[in-house]
Short mmCIF file of N, CA and C in Angstrom, two decimals:
data_model
loop_
_atom_site.label_atom_id
_atom_site.label_comp_id
_atom_site.label_asym_id
_atom_site.label_seq_id
_atom_site.Cartn_x
_atom_site.Cartn_y
_atom_site.Cartn_z
N UNK A 1 0.85 -1.18 0.00
CA UNK A 1 0.00 0.00 0.00
C UNK A 1 0.89 1.23 0.00
N UNK A 2 0.56 2.20 -0.80
CA UNK A 2 1.34 3.42 -0.84
C UNK A 2 1.07 4.23 0.41
N UNK A 3 2.05 5.03 0.79
CA UNK A 3 1.89 5.86 1.98
C UNK A 3 1.41 7.25 1.61
N UNK A 4 0.64 7.36 0.58
CA UNK A 4 0.07 8.62 0.15
C UNK A 4 -0.98 9.04 1.18
N UNK A 5 -0.85 10.24 1.72
CA UNK A 5 -1.73 10.73 2.78
C UNK A 5 -3.20 10.64 2.40
N UNK A 6 -3.55 11.00 1.19
CA UNK A 6 -4.95 10.97 0.78
C UNK A 6 -5.52 9.56 0.78
N UNK A 7 -4.73 8.59 0.35
CA UNK A 7 -5.20 7.20 0.31
C UNK A 7 -5.34 6.61 1.71
N UNK A 8 -4.54 7.10 2.64
CA UNK A 8 -4.56 6.54 4.00
C UNK A 8 -5.48 7.30 4.94
N UNK A 9 -5.94 8.45 4.54
CA UNK A 9 -6.75 9.32 5.39
C UNK A 9 -7.96 8.60 6.00
N UNK A 10 -8.61 7.78 5.21
CA UNK A 10 -9.84 7.12 5.66
C UNK A 10 -9.62 5.75 6.29
N UNK A 11 -8.37 5.36 6.45
CA UNK A 11 -8.06 4.05 7.03
C UNK A 11 -7.94 4.14 8.55
N UNK A 12 -8.30 3.07 9.21
CA UNK A 12 -8.07 2.93 10.64
C UNK A 12 -6.73 2.22 10.78
N UNK A 13 -5.74 2.92 11.37
CA UNK A 13 -4.36 2.40 11.41
C UNK A 13 -3.89 2.21 12.84
N UNK A 14 -3.38 1.02 13.11
CA UNK A 14 -2.77 0.67 14.39
C UNK A 14 -1.27 0.89 14.25
N UNK A 15 -0.71 1.78 15.06
CA UNK A 15 0.73 2.01 15.09
C UNK A 15 1.29 1.26 16.30
N UNK A 16 2.24 0.36 16.06
CA UNK A 16 2.76 -0.49 17.12
C UNK A 16 4.28 -0.48 17.11
N UNK A 17 4.86 -0.90 18.22
CA UNK A 17 6.31 -0.99 18.37
C UNK A 17 6.78 -2.26 17.67
N UNK A 18 7.46 -2.10 16.56
CA UNK A 18 7.89 -3.24 15.76
C UNK A 18 8.93 -4.12 16.42
N UNK A 19 9.60 -3.64 17.46
CA UNK A 19 10.61 -4.45 18.13
C UNK A 19 10.09 -5.10 19.41
N UNK A 20 8.82 -4.96 19.67
CA UNK A 20 8.21 -5.49 20.89
C UNK A 20 7.46 -6.78 20.59
N UNK A 21 7.87 -7.86 21.25
CA UNK A 21 7.20 -9.14 21.07
C UNK A 21 5.74 -9.10 21.47
N UNK A 22 5.43 -8.39 22.55
CA UNK A 22 4.04 -8.28 23.01
C UNK A 22 3.20 -7.54 21.97
N UNK A 23 3.76 -6.47 21.39
CA UNK A 23 3.04 -5.69 20.38
C UNK A 23 2.81 -6.53 19.13
N UNK A 24 3.83 -7.28 18.72
CA UNK A 24 3.69 -8.12 17.54
C UNK A 24 2.65 -9.22 17.77
N UNK A 25 2.63 -9.78 18.96
CA UNK A 25 1.62 -10.78 19.28
C UNK A 25 0.22 -10.15 19.28
N UNK A 26 0.14 -8.91 19.75
CA UNK A 26 -1.14 -8.20 19.73
C UNK A 26 -1.62 -7.97 18.31
N UNK A 27 -0.71 -7.62 17.42
CA UNK A 27 -1.07 -7.42 16.01
C UNK A 27 -1.58 -8.73 15.42
N UNK A 28 -0.90 -9.83 15.73
CA UNK A 28 -1.36 -11.13 15.23
C UNK A 28 -2.76 -11.45 15.75
N UNK A 29 -3.01 -11.13 17.01
CA UNK A 29 -4.32 -11.35 17.62
C UNK A 29 -5.38 -10.51 16.90
N UNK A 30 -5.06 -9.24 16.65
CA UNK A 30 -6.01 -8.35 15.96
C UNK A 30 -6.29 -8.86 14.55
N UNK A 31 -5.26 -9.27 13.84
CA UNK A 31 -5.44 -9.82 12.49
C UNK A 31 -6.39 -11.01 12.50
N UNK A 32 -6.23 -11.86 13.49
CA UNK A 32 -7.05 -13.07 13.58
C UNK A 32 -8.52 -12.74 13.90
N UNK A 33 -8.75 -11.68 14.67
CA UNK A 33 -10.10 -11.39 15.15
C UNK A 33 -10.73 -10.15 14.50
N UNK A 34 -10.22 -9.72 13.38
CA UNK A 34 -10.76 -8.58 12.64
C UNK A 34 -11.22 -9.07 11.27
N UNK A 35 -12.34 -9.81 11.28
CA UNK A 35 -12.83 -10.42 10.03
C UNK A 35 -13.19 -9.39 8.98
N UNK A 36 -13.60 -8.21 9.38
CA UNK A 36 -13.94 -7.17 8.41
C UNK A 36 -12.70 -6.69 7.66
N UNK A 37 -11.53 -6.98 8.22
CA UNK A 37 -10.25 -6.57 7.66
C UNK A 37 -10.22 -5.07 7.38
N UNK A 38 -10.72 -4.30 8.34
CA UNK A 38 -10.77 -2.85 8.19
C UNK A 38 -9.70 -2.13 9.01
N UNK A 39 -8.79 -2.89 9.61
CA UNK A 39 -7.67 -2.29 10.34
C UNK A 39 -6.39 -2.49 9.55
N UNK A 40 -5.56 -1.45 9.55
CA UNK A 40 -4.27 -1.48 8.89
C UNK A 40 -3.19 -1.26 9.94
N UNK A 41 -1.94 -1.61 9.60
CA UNK A 41 -0.88 -1.61 10.59
C UNK A 41 0.38 -0.93 10.06
N UNK A 42 1.06 -0.22 10.96
CA UNK A 42 2.34 0.41 10.65
C UNK A 42 3.14 0.47 11.95
N UNK A 43 4.45 0.36 11.82
CA UNK A 43 5.29 0.44 13.02
C UNK A 43 5.50 1.90 13.42
N UNK A 44 5.69 2.11 14.69
CA UNK A 44 6.01 3.43 15.20
C UNK A 44 7.37 3.89 14.68
N UNK A 45 8.23 2.94 14.35
CA UNK A 45 9.57 3.26 13.90
C UNK A 45 9.60 3.74 12.44
N UNK A 46 8.52 3.52 11.71
CA UNK A 46 8.47 3.91 10.31
C UNK A 46 8.07 5.37 10.13
N UNK A 47 7.89 5.77 8.88
CA UNK A 47 7.57 7.15 8.56
C UNK A 47 6.09 7.41 8.35
N UNK A 48 5.28 6.36 8.41
CA UNK A 48 3.86 6.49 8.10
C UNK A 48 3.16 7.42 9.08
N UNK A 49 3.51 7.34 10.35
CA UNK A 49 2.87 8.19 11.36
C UNK A 49 3.00 9.67 10.98
N UNK A 50 4.20 10.08 10.62
CA UNK A 50 4.44 11.48 10.25
C UNK A 50 3.76 11.84 8.93
N UNK A 51 3.58 10.86 8.05
CA UNK A 51 2.96 11.12 6.76
C UNK A 51 1.45 11.22 6.84
N UNK A 52 0.85 10.51 7.78
CA UNK A 52 -0.61 10.42 7.84
C UNK A 52 -1.21 11.36 8.88
N UNK A 53 -0.60 11.42 10.04
CA UNK A 53 -1.17 12.18 11.16
C UNK A 53 -0.64 13.62 11.13
N UNK A 54 -1.53 14.59 11.29
CA UNK A 54 -1.06 15.98 11.35
C UNK A 54 -0.05 16.16 12.48
N UNK A 55 1.01 16.92 12.23
CA UNK A 55 2.06 17.11 13.24
C UNK A 55 1.54 17.60 14.59
N UNK A 56 0.49 18.39 14.58
CA UNK A 56 -0.05 18.91 15.83
C UNK A 56 -0.62 17.82 16.73
N UNK A 57 -0.95 16.65 16.18
CA UNK A 57 -1.52 15.56 16.96
C UNK A 57 -0.46 14.58 17.48
N UNK A 58 0.74 14.65 16.92
CA UNK A 58 1.79 13.70 17.30
C UNK A 58 2.54 14.23 18.52
N UNK A 59 2.49 13.50 19.64
CA UNK A 59 3.21 13.96 20.83
C UNK A 59 4.71 13.77 20.68
N UNK A 60 5.46 14.62 21.35
CA UNK A 60 6.91 14.51 21.35
C UNK A 60 7.38 14.53 22.79
N UNK A 61 7.94 13.47 23.28
CA UNK A 61 8.28 12.23 22.59
C UNK A 61 7.05 11.33 22.44
N UNK A 62 7.17 10.34 21.56
CA UNK A 62 6.08 9.40 21.37
C UNK A 62 5.86 8.62 22.66
N UNK A 63 4.62 8.38 23.02
CA UNK A 63 4.37 7.62 24.24
C UNK A 63 4.78 6.16 24.09
N UNK A 64 4.99 5.52 25.20
CA UNK A 64 5.36 4.11 25.24
C UNK A 64 4.09 3.28 25.15
N UNK A 65 3.40 3.38 24.03
CA UNK A 65 2.08 2.77 23.91
C UNK A 65 1.71 2.60 22.45
N UNK A 66 0.68 1.83 22.22
CA UNK A 66 0.13 1.71 20.88
C UNK A 66 -0.63 2.99 20.57
N UNK A 67 -0.60 3.37 19.31
CA UNK A 67 -1.36 4.54 18.85
C UNK A 67 -2.38 4.04 17.84
N UNK A 68 -3.52 4.69 17.77
CA UNK A 68 -4.56 4.30 16.83
C UNK A 68 -5.09 5.54 16.14
N UNK A 69 -5.04 5.52 14.83
CA UNK A 69 -5.49 6.66 14.03
C UNK A 69 -6.79 6.27 13.33
N UNK A 70 -7.83 7.07 13.56
CA UNK A 70 -9.12 6.79 12.94
C UNK A 70 -9.88 8.10 12.80
N UNK A 71 -10.43 8.31 11.62
CA UNK A 71 -11.26 9.48 11.34
C UNK A 71 -10.59 10.79 11.78
N UNK A 72 -9.35 10.96 11.33
CA UNK A 72 -8.57 12.18 11.58
C UNK A 72 -8.22 12.42 13.04
N UNK A 73 -8.29 11.40 13.88
CA UNK A 73 -7.92 11.53 15.29
C UNK A 73 -6.91 10.46 15.67
N UNK A 74 -5.96 10.86 16.52
CA UNK A 74 -4.96 9.93 17.01
C UNK A 74 -5.27 9.64 18.48
N UNK A 75 -5.39 8.35 18.80
CA UNK A 75 -5.72 7.92 20.16
C UNK A 75 -4.52 7.21 20.78
N UNK A 76 -4.39 7.33 22.10
CA UNK A 76 -3.26 6.78 22.85
C UNK A 76 -3.75 5.81 23.90
N UNK A 77 -2.85 4.97 24.35
CA UNK A 77 -3.01 4.12 25.52
C UNK A 77 -4.35 3.39 25.53
N UNK A 78 -5.09 3.45 26.64
CA UNK A 78 -6.31 2.67 26.76
C UNK A 78 -7.38 3.13 25.77
N UNK A 79 -7.41 4.41 25.44
CA UNK A 79 -8.38 4.87 24.43
C UNK A 79 -8.10 4.20 23.09
N UNK A 80 -6.83 4.05 22.74
CA UNK A 80 -6.48 3.38 21.49
C UNK A 80 -6.90 1.91 21.53
N UNK A 81 -6.59 1.23 22.63
CA UNK A 81 -6.93 -0.19 22.75
C UNK A 81 -8.43 -0.42 22.67
N UNK A 82 -9.21 0.44 23.32
CA UNK A 82 -10.66 0.26 23.31
C UNK A 82 -11.26 0.59 21.95
N UNK A 83 -10.69 1.54 21.25
CA UNK A 83 -11.16 1.85 19.89
C UNK A 83 -10.82 0.72 18.93
N UNK A 84 -9.67 0.11 19.13
CA UNK A 84 -9.31 -1.06 18.32
C UNK A 84 -10.29 -2.19 18.60
N UNK A 85 -10.64 -2.39 19.85
CA UNK A 85 -11.58 -3.46 20.24
C UNK A 85 -12.91 -3.34 19.49
N UNK A 86 -13.32 -2.12 19.18
CA UNK A 86 -14.59 -1.94 18.45
C UNK A 86 -14.55 -2.61 17.08
N UNK A 87 -13.37 -2.82 16.54
CA UNK A 87 -13.21 -3.42 15.21
C UNK A 87 -13.08 -4.95 15.26
N UNK A 88 -13.06 -5.51 16.45
CA UNK A 88 -12.89 -6.95 16.58
C UNK A 88 -14.24 -7.66 16.52
N UNK A 89 -14.17 -8.95 16.27
CA UNK A 89 -15.38 -9.77 16.20
C UNK A 89 -16.04 -9.89 17.57
N UNK A 90 -17.32 -10.17 17.56
CA UNK A 90 -18.05 -10.47 18.78
C UNK A 90 -17.49 -11.77 19.34
N UNK A 91 -17.29 -11.93 20.61
CA UNK A 91 -17.63 -11.07 21.73
C UNK A 91 -16.51 -10.10 22.11
N UNK A 92 -15.36 -10.15 21.43
CA UNK A 92 -14.23 -9.30 21.79
C UNK A 92 -14.57 -7.81 21.67
N UNK A 93 -15.46 -7.47 20.78
CA UNK A 93 -15.85 -6.07 20.60
C UNK A 93 -16.50 -5.50 21.86
N UNK A 94 -16.99 -6.36 22.72
CA UNK A 94 -17.61 -5.90 23.97
C UNK A 94 -16.61 -5.22 24.89
N UNK A 95 -15.32 -5.51 24.73
CA UNK A 95 -14.31 -4.83 25.54
C UNK A 95 -14.33 -3.31 25.33
N UNK A 96 -14.85 -2.88 24.20
CA UNK A 96 -14.92 -1.44 23.94
C UNK A 96 -15.80 -0.72 24.97
N UNK A 97 -16.68 -1.45 25.63
CA UNK A 97 -17.54 -0.83 26.65
C UNK A 97 -16.77 -0.49 27.93
N UNK A 98 -15.53 -0.94 28.03
CA UNK A 98 -14.70 -0.55 29.18
C UNK A 98 -14.39 0.94 29.14
N UNK A 99 -14.76 1.61 28.07
CA UNK A 99 -14.52 3.06 27.98
C UNK A 99 -15.29 3.81 29.07
N UNK A 100 -16.26 3.17 29.70
CA UNK A 100 -17.01 3.80 30.77
C UNK A 100 -16.25 3.79 32.10
N UNK A 101 -15.18 3.04 32.15
CA UNK A 101 -14.29 3.06 33.33
C UNK A 101 -13.47 4.35 33.23
N UNK A 102 -13.25 5.03 34.32
CA UNK A 102 -12.49 6.29 34.25
C UNK A 102 -11.13 6.12 33.57
N UNK A 103 -10.80 7.09 32.72
CA UNK A 103 -9.57 7.05 31.93
C UNK A 103 -8.34 6.93 32.82
N UNK A 104 -8.32 7.63 33.93
CA UNK A 104 -7.15 7.60 34.80
C UNK A 104 -6.86 6.17 35.28
N UNK A 105 -7.90 5.42 35.61
CA UNK A 105 -7.72 4.04 36.06
C UNK A 105 -7.28 3.14 34.90
N UNK A 106 -7.96 3.29 33.74
CA UNK A 106 -7.61 2.49 32.56
C UNK A 106 -6.17 2.73 32.13
N UNK A 107 -5.77 3.99 32.12
CA UNK A 107 -4.42 4.31 31.67
C UNK A 107 -3.34 3.84 32.64
N UNK A 108 -3.65 3.76 33.93
CA UNK A 108 -2.69 3.20 34.89
C UNK A 108 -2.42 1.74 34.58
N UNK A 109 -3.48 0.99 34.30
CA UNK A 109 -3.32 -0.43 33.96
C UNK A 109 -2.57 -0.56 32.63
N UNK A 110 -2.96 0.25 31.67
CA UNK A 110 -2.30 0.21 30.36
C UNK A 110 -0.82 0.56 30.49
N UNK A 111 -0.50 1.60 31.25
CA UNK A 111 0.89 2.02 31.44
C UNK A 111 1.73 0.93 32.10
N UNK A 112 1.14 0.24 33.06
CA UNK A 112 1.85 -0.85 33.73
C UNK A 112 2.23 -1.93 32.72
N UNK A 113 1.27 -2.32 31.88
CA UNK A 113 1.53 -3.34 30.87
C UNK A 113 2.56 -2.83 29.86
N UNK A 114 2.42 -1.58 29.42
CA UNK A 114 3.35 -1.01 28.44
C UNK A 114 4.78 -0.96 28.98
N UNK A 115 4.93 -0.61 30.26
CA UNK A 115 6.26 -0.53 30.86
C UNK A 115 6.93 -1.90 30.94
N UNK A 116 6.13 -2.93 31.10
CA UNK A 116 6.67 -4.28 31.30
C UNK A 116 6.52 -5.18 30.07
N UNK A 117 6.18 -4.60 28.94
CA UNK A 117 5.91 -5.42 27.76
C UNK A 117 7.13 -6.21 27.29
N UNK A 118 8.32 -5.67 27.42
CA UNK A 118 9.51 -6.42 27.00
C UNK A 118 9.77 -7.59 27.95
N UNK A 119 9.44 -7.43 29.21
CA UNK A 119 9.58 -8.53 30.16
C UNK A 119 8.54 -9.61 29.88
N UNK A 120 7.34 -9.18 29.44
CA UNK A 120 6.25 -10.12 29.18
C UNK A 120 6.55 -10.96 27.94
N UNK A 121 6.98 -10.31 26.86
CA UNK A 121 7.11 -11.04 25.60
C UNK A 121 8.45 -10.86 24.90
N UNK A 122 9.35 -10.14 25.50
CA UNK A 122 10.68 -10.00 24.91
C UNK A 122 10.77 -8.91 23.86
N UNK A 123 11.97 -8.78 23.33
CA UNK A 123 12.27 -7.78 22.30
C UNK A 123 12.65 -8.53 21.04
N UNK A 124 12.22 -8.00 19.90
CA UNK A 124 12.51 -8.62 18.61
C UNK A 124 13.42 -7.71 17.79
N UNK A 125 14.35 -8.30 17.09
CA UNK A 125 15.24 -7.53 16.22
C UNK A 125 14.56 -7.20 14.90
N UNK A 126 13.59 -8.01 14.50
CA UNK A 126 12.90 -7.78 13.23
C UNK A 126 11.40 -7.82 13.45
N UNK A 127 10.69 -7.16 12.56
CA UNK A 127 9.23 -7.15 12.62
C UNK A 127 8.69 -8.49 12.17
N UNK A 128 7.46 -8.76 12.57
CA UNK A 128 6.82 -10.00 12.17
C UNK A 128 6.60 -10.02 10.66
N UNK A 129 6.54 -11.21 10.12
CA UNK A 129 6.24 -11.37 8.70
C UNK A 129 4.80 -11.83 8.58
N UNK A 130 3.93 -10.99 8.05
CA UNK A 130 2.53 -11.37 7.93
C UNK A 130 2.34 -12.44 6.86
N UNK A 131 1.25 -13.15 6.97
CA UNK A 131 0.88 -14.12 5.96
C UNK A 131 0.66 -13.39 4.64
N UNK A 132 0.85 -14.07 3.51
CA UNK A 132 0.68 -13.40 2.22
C UNK A 132 -0.66 -12.68 2.05
N UNK A 133 -1.75 -13.27 2.54
CA UNK A 133 -3.07 -12.63 2.39
C UNK A 133 -3.25 -11.43 3.33
N UNK A 134 -2.35 -11.24 4.29
CA UNK A 134 -2.44 -10.13 5.24
C UNK A 134 -1.52 -8.96 4.87
N UNK A 135 -0.61 -9.16 3.95
CA UNK A 135 0.42 -8.16 3.66
C UNK A 135 -0.16 -6.82 3.20
N UNK A 136 -1.28 -6.84 2.52
CA UNK A 136 -1.87 -5.57 2.02
C UNK A 136 -2.34 -4.69 3.17
N UNK A 137 -2.46 -5.22 4.36
CA UNK A 137 -2.92 -4.45 5.51
C UNK A 137 -1.77 -3.81 6.28
N UNK A 138 -0.54 -4.07 5.86
CA UNK A 138 0.64 -3.46 6.48
C UNK A 138 1.15 -2.36 5.59
N UNK A 139 1.32 -1.19 6.17
CA UNK A 139 1.75 -0.03 5.42
C UNK A 139 3.24 0.16 5.63
N UNK A 140 3.97 0.26 4.56
CA UNK A 140 5.43 0.43 4.66
C UNK A 140 5.79 1.87 4.94
#
C-alpha cells in the first residue's frame, strides 16, 4: 500500500512498536479477530505516522504505547486499545464498553503493561512477517 496521505486518510491504522514481542503478538491477535479486515498496521519506527497524522496531533516524545489513528484523530493508551476493540469480532468487541471506566484508572493499567511489555514477551530484532493474504494491511 502506498503511503500517500490521501489514500490513507480514511483508514483505521494501528501504530505499534515493531521491536516489541508483546506488540507483535497483539497485532497477530487483531489480524485473527478482525474479520472485516478494516484495520491497517504500521510500526512506530516507520515514517507512516508522520505522513498520515497531522504534526499537531503527534506527541513529542512518542508515548510508550500503541497509537490508533481513525477518522482524523490519534488515540493513545487505553483509548487506542478500546477503539481497536470496536473493530474486533463479537464477543471481543464488547471490551470497547470498558470506555465507561475512568480514563485515569484504565491508563494506569495500560501504562503498567506497556512498561513491562519487553519482560512479558521480549524484544525482537525484526518485525513480524505477515501471511501473504495479510500483507496488504501493512503499510510500509
